[in-house]
PDB file of C-alpha atoms and ligand atoms in Angstrom:
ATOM      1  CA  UNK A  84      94.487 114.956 135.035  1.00  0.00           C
ATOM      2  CA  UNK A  85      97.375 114.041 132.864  1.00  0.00           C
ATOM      3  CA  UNK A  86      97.262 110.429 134.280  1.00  0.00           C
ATOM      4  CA  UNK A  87      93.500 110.284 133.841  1.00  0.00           C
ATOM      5  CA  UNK A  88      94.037 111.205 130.000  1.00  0.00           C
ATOM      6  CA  UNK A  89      96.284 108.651 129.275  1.00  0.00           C
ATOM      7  CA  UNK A  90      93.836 106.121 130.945  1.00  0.00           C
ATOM      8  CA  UNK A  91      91.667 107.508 128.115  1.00  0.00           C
ATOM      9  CA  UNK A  92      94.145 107.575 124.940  1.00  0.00           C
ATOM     10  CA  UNK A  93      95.433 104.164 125.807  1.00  0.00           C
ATOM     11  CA  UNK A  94      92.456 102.335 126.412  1.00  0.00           C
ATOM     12  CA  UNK A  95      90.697 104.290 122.593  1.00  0.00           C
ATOM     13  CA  UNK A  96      94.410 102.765 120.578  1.00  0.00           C
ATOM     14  CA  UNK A  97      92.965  99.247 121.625  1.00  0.00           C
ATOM     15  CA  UNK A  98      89.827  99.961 120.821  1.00  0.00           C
ATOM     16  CA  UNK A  99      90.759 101.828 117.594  1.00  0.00           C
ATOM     17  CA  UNK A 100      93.300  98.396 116.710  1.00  0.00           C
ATOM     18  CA  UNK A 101      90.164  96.475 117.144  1.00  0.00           C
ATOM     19  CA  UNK A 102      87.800  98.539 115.275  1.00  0.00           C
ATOM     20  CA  UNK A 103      90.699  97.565 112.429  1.00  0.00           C
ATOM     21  CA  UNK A 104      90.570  94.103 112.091  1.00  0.00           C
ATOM     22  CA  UNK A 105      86.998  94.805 111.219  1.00  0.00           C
ATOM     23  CA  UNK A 106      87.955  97.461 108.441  1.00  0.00           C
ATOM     24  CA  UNK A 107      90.403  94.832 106.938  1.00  0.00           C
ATOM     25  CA  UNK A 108      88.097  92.227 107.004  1.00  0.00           C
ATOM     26  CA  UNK A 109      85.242  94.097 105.583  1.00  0.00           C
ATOM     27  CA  UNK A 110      87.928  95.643 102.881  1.00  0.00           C
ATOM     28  CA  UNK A 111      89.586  91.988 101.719  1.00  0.00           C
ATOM     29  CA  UNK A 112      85.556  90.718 101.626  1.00  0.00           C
ATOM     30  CA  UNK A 113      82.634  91.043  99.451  1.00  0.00           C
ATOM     31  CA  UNK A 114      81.776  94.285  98.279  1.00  0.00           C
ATOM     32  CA  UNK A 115      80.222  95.963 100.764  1.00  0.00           C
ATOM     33  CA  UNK A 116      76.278  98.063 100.606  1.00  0.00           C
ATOM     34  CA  UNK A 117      76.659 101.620  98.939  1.00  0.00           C
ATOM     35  CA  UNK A 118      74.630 104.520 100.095  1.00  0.00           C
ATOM     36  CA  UNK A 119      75.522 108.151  98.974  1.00  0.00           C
ATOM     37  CA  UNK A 120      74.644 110.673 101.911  1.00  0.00           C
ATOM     38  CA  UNK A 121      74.332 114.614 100.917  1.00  0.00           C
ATOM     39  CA  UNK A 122      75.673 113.831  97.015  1.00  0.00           C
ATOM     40  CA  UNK A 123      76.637 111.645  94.832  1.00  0.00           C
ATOM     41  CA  UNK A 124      80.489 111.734  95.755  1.00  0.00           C
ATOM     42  CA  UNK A 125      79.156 111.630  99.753  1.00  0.00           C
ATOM     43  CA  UNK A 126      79.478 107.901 100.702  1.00  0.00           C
ATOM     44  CA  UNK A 127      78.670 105.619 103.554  1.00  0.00           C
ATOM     45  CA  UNK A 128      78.567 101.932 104.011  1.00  0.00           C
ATOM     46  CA  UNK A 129      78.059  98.980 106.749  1.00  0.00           C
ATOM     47  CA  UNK A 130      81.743  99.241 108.100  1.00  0.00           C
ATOM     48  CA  UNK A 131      81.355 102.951 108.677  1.00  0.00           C
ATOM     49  CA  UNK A 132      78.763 102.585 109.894  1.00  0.00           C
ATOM     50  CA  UNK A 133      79.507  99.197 112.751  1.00  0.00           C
ATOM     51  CA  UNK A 134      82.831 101.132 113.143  1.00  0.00           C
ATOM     52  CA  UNK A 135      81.241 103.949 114.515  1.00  0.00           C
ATOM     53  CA  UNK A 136      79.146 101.513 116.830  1.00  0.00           C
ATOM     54  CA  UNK A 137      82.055 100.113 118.318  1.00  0.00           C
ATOM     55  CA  UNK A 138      84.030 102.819 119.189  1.00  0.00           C
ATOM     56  CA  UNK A 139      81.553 104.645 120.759  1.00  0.00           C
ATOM     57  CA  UNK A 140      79.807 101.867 122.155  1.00  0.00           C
ATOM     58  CA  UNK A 141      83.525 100.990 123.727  1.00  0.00           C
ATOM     59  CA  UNK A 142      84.256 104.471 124.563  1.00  0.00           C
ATOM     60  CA  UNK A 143      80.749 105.099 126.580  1.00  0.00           C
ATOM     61  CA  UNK A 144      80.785 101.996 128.644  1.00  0.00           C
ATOM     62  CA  UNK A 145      84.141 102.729 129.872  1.00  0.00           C
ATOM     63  CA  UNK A 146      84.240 106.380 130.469  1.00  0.00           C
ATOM     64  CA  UNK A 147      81.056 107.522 132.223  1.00  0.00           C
ATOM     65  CA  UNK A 148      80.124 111.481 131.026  1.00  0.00           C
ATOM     66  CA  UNK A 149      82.236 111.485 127.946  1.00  0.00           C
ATOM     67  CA  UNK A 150      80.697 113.031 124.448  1.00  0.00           C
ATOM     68  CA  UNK A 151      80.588 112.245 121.007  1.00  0.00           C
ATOM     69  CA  UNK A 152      80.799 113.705 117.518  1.00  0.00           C
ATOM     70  CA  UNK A 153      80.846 111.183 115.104  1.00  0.00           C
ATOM     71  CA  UNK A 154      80.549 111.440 111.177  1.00  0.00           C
ATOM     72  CA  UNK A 155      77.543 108.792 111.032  1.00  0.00           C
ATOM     73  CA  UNK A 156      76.250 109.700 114.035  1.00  0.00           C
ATOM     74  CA  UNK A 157      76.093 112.845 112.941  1.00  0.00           C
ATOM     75  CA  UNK A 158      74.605 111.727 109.437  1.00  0.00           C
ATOM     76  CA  UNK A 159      72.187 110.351 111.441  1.00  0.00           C
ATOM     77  CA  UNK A 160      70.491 113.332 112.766  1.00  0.00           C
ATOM     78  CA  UNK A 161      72.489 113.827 115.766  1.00  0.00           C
ATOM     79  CA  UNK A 162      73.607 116.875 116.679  1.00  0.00           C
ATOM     80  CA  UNK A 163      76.621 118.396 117.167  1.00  0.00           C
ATOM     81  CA  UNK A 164      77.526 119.534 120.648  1.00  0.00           C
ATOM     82  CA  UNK A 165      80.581 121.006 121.500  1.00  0.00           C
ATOM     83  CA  UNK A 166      81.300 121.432 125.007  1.00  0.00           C
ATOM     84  CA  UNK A 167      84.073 121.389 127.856  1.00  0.00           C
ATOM     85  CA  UNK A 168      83.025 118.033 128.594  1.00  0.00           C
ATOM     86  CA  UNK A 169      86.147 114.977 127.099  1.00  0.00           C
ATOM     87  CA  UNK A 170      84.756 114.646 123.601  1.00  0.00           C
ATOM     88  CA  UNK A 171      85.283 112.016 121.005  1.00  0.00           C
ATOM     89  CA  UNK A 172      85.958 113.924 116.995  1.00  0.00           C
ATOM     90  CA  UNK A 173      85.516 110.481 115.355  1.00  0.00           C
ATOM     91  CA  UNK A 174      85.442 109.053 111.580  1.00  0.00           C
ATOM     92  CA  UNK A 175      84.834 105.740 111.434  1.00  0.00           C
ATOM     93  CA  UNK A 176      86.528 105.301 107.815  1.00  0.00           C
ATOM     94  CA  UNK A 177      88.476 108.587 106.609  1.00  0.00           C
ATOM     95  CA  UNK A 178      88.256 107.777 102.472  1.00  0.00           C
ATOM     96  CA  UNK A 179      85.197 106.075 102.079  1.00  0.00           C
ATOM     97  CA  UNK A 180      84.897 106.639  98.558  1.00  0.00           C
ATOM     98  CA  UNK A 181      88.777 104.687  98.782  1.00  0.00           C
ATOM     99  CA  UNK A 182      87.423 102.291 101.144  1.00  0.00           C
ATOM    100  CA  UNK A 183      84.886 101.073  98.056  1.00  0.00           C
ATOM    101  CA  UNK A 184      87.320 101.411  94.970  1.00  0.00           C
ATOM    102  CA  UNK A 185      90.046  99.119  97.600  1.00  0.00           C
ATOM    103  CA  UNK A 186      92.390 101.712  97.257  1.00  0.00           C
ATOM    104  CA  UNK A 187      94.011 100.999 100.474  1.00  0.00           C
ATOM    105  CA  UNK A 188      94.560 104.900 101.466  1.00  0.00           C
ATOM    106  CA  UNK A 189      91.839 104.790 104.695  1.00  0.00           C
ATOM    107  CA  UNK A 190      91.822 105.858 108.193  1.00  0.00           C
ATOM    108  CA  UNK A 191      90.238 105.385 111.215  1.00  0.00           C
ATOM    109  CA  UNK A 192      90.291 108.713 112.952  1.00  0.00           C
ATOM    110  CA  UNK A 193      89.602 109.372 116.496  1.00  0.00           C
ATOM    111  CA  UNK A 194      90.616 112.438 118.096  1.00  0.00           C
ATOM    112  CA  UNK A 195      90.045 113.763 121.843  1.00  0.00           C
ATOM    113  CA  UNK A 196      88.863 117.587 122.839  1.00  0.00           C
ATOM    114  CA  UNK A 197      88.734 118.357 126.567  1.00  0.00           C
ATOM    115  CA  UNK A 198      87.827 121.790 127.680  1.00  0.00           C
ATOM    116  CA  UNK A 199      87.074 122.636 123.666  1.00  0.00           C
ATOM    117  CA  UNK A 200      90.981 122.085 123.060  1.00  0.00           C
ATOM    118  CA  UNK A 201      92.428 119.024 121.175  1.00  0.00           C
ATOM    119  CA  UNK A 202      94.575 116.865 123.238  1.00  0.00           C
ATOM    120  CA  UNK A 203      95.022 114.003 121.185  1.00  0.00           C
ATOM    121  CA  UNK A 204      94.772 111.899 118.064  1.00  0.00           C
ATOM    122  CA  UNK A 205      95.062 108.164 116.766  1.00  0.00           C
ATOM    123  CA  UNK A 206      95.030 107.882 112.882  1.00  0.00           C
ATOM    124  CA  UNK A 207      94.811 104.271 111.724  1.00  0.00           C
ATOM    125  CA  UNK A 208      95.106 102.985 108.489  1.00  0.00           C
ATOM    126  CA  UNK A 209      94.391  99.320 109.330  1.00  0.00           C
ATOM    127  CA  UNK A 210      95.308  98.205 105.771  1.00  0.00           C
ATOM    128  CA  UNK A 211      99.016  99.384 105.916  1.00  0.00           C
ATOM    129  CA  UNK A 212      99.188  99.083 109.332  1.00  0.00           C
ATOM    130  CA  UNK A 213     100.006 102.419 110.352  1.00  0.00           C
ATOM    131  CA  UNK A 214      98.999 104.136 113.300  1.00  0.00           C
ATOM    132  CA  UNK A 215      99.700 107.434 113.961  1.00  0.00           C
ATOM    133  CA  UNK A 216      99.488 108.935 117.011  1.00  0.00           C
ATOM    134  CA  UNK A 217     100.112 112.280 118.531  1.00  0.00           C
ATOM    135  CA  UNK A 218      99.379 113.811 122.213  1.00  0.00           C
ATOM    136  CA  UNK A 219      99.728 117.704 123.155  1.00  0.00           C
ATOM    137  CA  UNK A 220     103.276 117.914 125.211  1.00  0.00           C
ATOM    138  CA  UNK A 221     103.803 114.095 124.291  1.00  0.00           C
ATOM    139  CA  UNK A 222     104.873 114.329 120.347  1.00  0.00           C
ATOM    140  CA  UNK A 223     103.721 112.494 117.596  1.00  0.00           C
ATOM    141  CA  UNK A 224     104.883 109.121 116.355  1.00  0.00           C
ATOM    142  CA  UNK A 225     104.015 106.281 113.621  1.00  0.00           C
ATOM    143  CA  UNK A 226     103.833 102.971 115.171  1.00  0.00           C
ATOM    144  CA  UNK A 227     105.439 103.920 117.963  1.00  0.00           C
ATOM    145  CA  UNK A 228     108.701 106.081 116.542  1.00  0.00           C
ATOM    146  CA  UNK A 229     108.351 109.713 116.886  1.00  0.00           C
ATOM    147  CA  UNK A 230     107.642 111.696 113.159  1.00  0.00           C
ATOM    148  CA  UNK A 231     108.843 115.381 112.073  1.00  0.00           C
ATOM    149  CA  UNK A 232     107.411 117.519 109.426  1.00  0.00           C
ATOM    150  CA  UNK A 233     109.414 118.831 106.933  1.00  0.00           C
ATOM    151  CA  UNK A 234     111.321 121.800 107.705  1.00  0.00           C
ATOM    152  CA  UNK A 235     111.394 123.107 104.056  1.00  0.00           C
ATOM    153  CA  UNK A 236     110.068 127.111 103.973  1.00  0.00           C
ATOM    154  CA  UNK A 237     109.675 127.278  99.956  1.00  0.00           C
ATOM    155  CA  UNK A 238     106.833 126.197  97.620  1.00  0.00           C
ATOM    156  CA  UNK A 239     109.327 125.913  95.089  1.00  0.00           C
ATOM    157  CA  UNK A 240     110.882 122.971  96.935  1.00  0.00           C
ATOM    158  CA  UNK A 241     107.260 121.392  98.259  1.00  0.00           C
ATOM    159  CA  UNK A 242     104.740 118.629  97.022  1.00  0.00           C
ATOM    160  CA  UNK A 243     101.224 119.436  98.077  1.00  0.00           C
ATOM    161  CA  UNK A 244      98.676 117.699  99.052  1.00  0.00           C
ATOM    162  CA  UNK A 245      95.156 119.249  97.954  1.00  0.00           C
ATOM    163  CA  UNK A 246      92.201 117.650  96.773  1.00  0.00           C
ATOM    164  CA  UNK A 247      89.355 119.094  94.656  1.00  0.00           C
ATOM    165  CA  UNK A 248      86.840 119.063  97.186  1.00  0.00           C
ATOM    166  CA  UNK A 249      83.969 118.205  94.507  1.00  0.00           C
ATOM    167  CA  UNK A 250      80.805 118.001  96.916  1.00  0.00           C
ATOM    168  CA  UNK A 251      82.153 121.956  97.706  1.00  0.00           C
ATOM    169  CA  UNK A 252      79.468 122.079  94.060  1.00  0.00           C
ATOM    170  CA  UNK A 253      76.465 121.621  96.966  1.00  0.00           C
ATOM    171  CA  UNK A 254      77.445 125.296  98.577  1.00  0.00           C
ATOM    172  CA  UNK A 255      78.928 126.694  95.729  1.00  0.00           C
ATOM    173  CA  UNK A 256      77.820 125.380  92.567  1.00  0.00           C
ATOM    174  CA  UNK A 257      80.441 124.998  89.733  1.00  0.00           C
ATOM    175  CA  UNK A 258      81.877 128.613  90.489  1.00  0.00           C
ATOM    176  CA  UNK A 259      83.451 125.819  93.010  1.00  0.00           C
ATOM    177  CA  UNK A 260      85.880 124.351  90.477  1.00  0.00           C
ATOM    178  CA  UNK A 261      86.841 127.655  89.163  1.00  0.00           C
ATOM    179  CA  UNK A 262      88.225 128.120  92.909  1.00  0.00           C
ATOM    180  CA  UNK A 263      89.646 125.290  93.271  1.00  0.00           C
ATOM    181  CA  UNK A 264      91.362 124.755  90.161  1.00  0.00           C
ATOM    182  CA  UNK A 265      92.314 128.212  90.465  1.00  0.00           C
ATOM    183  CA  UNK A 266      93.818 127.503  93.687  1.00  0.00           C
ATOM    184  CA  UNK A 267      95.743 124.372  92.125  1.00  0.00           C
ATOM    185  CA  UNK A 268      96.598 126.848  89.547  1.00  0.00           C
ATOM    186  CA  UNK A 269      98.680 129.638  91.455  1.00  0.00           C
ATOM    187  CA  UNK A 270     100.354 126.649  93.548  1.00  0.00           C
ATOM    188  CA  UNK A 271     102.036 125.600  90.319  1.00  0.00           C
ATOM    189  CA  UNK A 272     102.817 129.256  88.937  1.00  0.00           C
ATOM    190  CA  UNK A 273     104.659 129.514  92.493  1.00  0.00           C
ATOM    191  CA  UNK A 274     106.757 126.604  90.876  1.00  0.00           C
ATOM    192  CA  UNK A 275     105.965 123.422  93.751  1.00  0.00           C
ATOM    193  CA  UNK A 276     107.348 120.410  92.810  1.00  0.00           C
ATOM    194  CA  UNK A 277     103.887 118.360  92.096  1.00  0.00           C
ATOM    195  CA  UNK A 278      99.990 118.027  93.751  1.00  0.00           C
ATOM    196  CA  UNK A 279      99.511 114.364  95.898  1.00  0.00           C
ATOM    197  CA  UNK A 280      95.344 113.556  96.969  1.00  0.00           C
ATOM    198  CA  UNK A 281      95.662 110.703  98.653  1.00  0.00           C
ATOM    199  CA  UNK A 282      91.785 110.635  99.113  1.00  0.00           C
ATOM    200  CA  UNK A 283      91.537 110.969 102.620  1.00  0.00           C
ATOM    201  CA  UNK A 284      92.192 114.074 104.513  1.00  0.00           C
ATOM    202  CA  UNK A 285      93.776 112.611 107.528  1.00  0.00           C
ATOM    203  CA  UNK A 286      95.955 110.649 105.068  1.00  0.00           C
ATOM    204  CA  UNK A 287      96.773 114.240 103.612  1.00  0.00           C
ATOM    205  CA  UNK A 288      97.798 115.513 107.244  1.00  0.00           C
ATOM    206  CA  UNK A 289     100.066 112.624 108.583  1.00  0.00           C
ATOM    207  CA  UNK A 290     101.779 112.694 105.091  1.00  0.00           C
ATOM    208  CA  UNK A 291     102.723 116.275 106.050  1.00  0.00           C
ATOM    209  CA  UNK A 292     103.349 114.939 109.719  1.00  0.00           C
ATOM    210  CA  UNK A 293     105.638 112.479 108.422  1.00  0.00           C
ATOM    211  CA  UNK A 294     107.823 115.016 106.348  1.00  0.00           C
ATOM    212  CA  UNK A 295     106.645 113.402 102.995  1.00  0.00           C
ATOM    213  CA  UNK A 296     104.334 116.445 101.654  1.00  0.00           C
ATOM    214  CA  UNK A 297     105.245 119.701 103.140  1.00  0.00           C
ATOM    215  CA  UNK A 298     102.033 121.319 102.713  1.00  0.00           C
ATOM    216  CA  UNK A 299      98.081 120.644 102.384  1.00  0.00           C
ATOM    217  CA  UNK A 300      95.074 122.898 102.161  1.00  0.00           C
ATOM    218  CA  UNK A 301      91.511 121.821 102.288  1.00  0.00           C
ATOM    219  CA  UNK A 302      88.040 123.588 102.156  1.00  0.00           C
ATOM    220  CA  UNK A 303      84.664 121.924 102.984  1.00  0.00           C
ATOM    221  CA  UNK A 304      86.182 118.741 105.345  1.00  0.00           C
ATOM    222  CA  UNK A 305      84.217 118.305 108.580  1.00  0.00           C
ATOM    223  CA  UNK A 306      85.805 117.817 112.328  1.00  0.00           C
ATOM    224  CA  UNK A 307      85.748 114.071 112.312  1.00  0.00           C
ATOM    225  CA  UNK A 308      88.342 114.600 109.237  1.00  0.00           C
ATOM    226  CA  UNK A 309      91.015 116.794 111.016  1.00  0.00           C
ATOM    227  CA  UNK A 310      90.866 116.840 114.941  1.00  0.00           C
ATOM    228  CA  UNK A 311      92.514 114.071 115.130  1.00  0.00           C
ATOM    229  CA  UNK A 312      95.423 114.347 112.435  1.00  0.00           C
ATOM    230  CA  UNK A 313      95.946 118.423 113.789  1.00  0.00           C
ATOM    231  CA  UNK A 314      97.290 116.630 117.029  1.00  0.00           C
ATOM    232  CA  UNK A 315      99.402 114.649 114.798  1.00  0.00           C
ATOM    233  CA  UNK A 316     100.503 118.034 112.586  1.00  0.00           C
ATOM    234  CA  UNK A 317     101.236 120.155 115.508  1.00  0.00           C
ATOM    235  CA  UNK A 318     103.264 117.315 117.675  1.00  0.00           C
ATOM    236  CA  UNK A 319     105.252 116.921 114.738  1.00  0.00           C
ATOM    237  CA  UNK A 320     106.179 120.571 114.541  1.00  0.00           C
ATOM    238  CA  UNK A 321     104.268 121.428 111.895  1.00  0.00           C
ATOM    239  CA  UNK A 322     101.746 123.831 111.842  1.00  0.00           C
ATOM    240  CA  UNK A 323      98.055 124.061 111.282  1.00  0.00           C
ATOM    241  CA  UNK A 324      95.619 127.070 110.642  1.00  0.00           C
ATOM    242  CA  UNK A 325      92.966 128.392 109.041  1.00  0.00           C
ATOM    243  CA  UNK A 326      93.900 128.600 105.065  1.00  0.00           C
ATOM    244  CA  UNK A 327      93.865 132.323 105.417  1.00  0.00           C
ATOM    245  CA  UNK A 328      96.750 131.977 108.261  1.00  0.00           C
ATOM    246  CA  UNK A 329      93.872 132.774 111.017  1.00  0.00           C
ATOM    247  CA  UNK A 330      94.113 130.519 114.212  1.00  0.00           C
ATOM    248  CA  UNK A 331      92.800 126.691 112.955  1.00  0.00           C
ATOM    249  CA  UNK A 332      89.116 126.288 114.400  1.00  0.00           C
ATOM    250  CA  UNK A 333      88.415 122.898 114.276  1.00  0.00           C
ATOM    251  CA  UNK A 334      83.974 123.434 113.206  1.00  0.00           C
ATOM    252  CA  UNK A 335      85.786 126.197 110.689  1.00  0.00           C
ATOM    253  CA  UNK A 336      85.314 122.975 107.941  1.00  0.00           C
ATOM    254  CA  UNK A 337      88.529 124.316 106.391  1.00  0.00           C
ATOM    255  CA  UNK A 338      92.572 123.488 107.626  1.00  0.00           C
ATOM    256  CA  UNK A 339      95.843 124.436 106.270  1.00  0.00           C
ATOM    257  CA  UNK A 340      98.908 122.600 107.799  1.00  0.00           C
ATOM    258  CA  UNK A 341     102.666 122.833 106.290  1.00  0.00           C
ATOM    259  CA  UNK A 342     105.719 122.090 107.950  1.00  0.00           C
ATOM    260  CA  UNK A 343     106.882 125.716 108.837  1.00  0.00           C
ATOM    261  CA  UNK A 344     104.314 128.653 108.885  1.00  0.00           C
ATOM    262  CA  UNK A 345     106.972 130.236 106.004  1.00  0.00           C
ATOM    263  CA  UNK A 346     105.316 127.895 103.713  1.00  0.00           C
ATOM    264  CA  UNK A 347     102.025 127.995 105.375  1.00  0.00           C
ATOM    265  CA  UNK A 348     101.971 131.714 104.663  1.00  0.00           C
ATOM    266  CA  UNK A 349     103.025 131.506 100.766  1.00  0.00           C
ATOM    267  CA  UNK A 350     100.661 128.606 100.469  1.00  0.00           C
ATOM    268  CA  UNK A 351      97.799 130.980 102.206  1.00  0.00           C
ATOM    269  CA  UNK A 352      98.525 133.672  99.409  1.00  0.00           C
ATOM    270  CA  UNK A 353      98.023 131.554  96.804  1.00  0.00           C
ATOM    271  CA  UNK A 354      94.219 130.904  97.681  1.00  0.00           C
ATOM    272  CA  UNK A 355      90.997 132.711  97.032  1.00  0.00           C
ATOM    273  CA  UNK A 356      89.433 131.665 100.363  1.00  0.00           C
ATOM    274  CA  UNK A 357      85.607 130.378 100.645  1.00  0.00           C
ATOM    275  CA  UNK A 358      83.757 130.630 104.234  1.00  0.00           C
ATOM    276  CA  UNK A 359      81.488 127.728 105.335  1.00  0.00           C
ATOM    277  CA  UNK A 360      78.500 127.593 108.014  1.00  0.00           C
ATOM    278  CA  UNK A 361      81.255 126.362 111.603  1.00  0.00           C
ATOM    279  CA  UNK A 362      79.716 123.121 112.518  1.00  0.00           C
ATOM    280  CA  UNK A 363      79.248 124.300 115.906  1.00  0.00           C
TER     281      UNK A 363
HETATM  282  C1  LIG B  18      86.393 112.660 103.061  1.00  0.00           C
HETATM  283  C2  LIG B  18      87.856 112.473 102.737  1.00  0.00           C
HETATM  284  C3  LIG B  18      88.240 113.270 101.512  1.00  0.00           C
HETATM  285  C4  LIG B  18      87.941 114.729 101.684  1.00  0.00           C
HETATM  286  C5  LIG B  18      86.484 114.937 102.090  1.00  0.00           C
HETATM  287  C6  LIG B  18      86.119 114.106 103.298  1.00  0.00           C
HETATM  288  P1  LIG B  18      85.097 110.640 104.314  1.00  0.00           P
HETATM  289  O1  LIG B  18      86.054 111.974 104.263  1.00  0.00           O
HETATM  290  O2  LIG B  18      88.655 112.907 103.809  1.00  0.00           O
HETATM  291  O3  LIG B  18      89.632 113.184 101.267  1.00  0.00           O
HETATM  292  O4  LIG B  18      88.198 115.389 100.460  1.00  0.00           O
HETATM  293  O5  LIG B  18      86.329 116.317 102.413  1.00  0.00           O
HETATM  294  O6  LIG B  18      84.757 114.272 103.585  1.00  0.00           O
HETATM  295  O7  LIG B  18      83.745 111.083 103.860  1.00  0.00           O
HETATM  296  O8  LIG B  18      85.710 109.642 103.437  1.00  0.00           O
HETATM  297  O9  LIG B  18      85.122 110.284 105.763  1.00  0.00           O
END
């Protein structure tokens, strides 16, 4: 079985590599066709859109049975189904809305479930060149050296990742901002040493992967944003719930990660938590 997934994660980084070149192109080109999806901060364009083509175009023709959740897809009208069956947690472009401002903070995101569990992720920002990959039992490594979260156990000490999460207004009108600002809020009466949004939530989880944030909490992202940067989290012994310190579900639409659960937990008590519709 083991064998058989690595058939599967090796032959998804080539695909993922090429998927790249046509991110990079498509970001150094003409401006590419807007469309907002669900709101007004809720983009989509061409790229995500071929991207998602071509991975799962690649994907299907090579492994027979496999499944798919994919954000356009999805957008779509396709339907989410979450089975035992090997399953495919992609996002085309992670930070679309940084995709069309060229701020080069994007990733391609493809993560792999079998059996309902995660088993691995590729992350790959084809602008910087980084890709970040992490396998259950196999660690987690940035172009190809192994990563470690940061050991640090005290918010006093930590930079945060956390982003406003302003299409949360759909669900929860602007009572959303008071939650979220309130959120931001307690963090810095708990004294951390600054907020980073780097505009993409898988950005947000290999930055805590990496050891350069120690901490990120978001409410309202989808699958496609986190299976595959959890892998990434949790290989590089970091850890990843649900932001009230509950097991991480991965439909939950909500993740915590830190590099120790000490900081996990104070980060956890600073929140007031929201609950969203699971995905699936
Ligand atoms: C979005 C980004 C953003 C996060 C949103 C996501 P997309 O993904 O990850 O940082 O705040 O929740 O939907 O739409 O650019 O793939």
């Amino acid at each position: 079985v083991h064998e058989e997934e690595q058939v599967f994660v090796d032959f998804a980084i080539e695909l993922v590599k090429k998927a790249g070149t046509l991110v990079r192109t498509a970001f150094d080109s003409a401006e590419s066709k807007v469309e907002t999806k669900l709101s007004n901060t809720d983009l989509v364009t061409e790229t995500d859109q071929a991207v998602e083509k071509l991975l799962i175009q690649g994907l299907s023709d090579r492994f027979k049975g496999h499944r798919f959740i994919g954000e356009e897809s999805v957008a779509g009208g396709a339907k989410i189904e979450w089975t035992d069956a090997p399953t495919w947690i992609i996002d085309p472009i992670d930070g679309t809305t940084n995709f069309v401002h060229r701020i080069p903070m994007i990733a391609i995101c493809v993560g792999l479930a079998i059996g309902k569990k995660l088993r691995a992720g590729i992350v790959y920002n084809p602008i910087t060149n980084e890709l970040y990959l992490g396998q259950v039992g196999k660690g987690a490594f940035k172009n190809g050296f192994p990563i470690r979260a940061s050991k640090n156990q005290l918010l006093s000490k930590a930079v945060l990742c956390q982003s406003l999460g302003l299409h949360n207004r759909v669900q929860f009108g602007d009572r959303w901002l008071d939650i979220a600002q309130g959120n931001m809020r307690n963090q810095v009466l708990a004294g951390v040493r600054g907020h980073r949004s780097f505009g993409s939530a898988a950005i947000n989880m290999v930055m805590v992967a990496q050891g350069s944030c120690d901490g990120y909490v978001e409410y309202g992202i989808h699958a496609w944003d986190v299976a595959a940067p959890a892998v990434i989290v949790l290989e590089a012994g970091g850890v990843v719930t649900d932001p009230t310190g509950a097991p991480f579900d991965v439909m939950s639409r909500k993740v915590l990660c830190a590099g120790t659960p000490e900081l996990g937990k104070d980060l956890s008590n600073c929140l007031t938590h929201v609950d969203f519709e699971p995905e699936a």
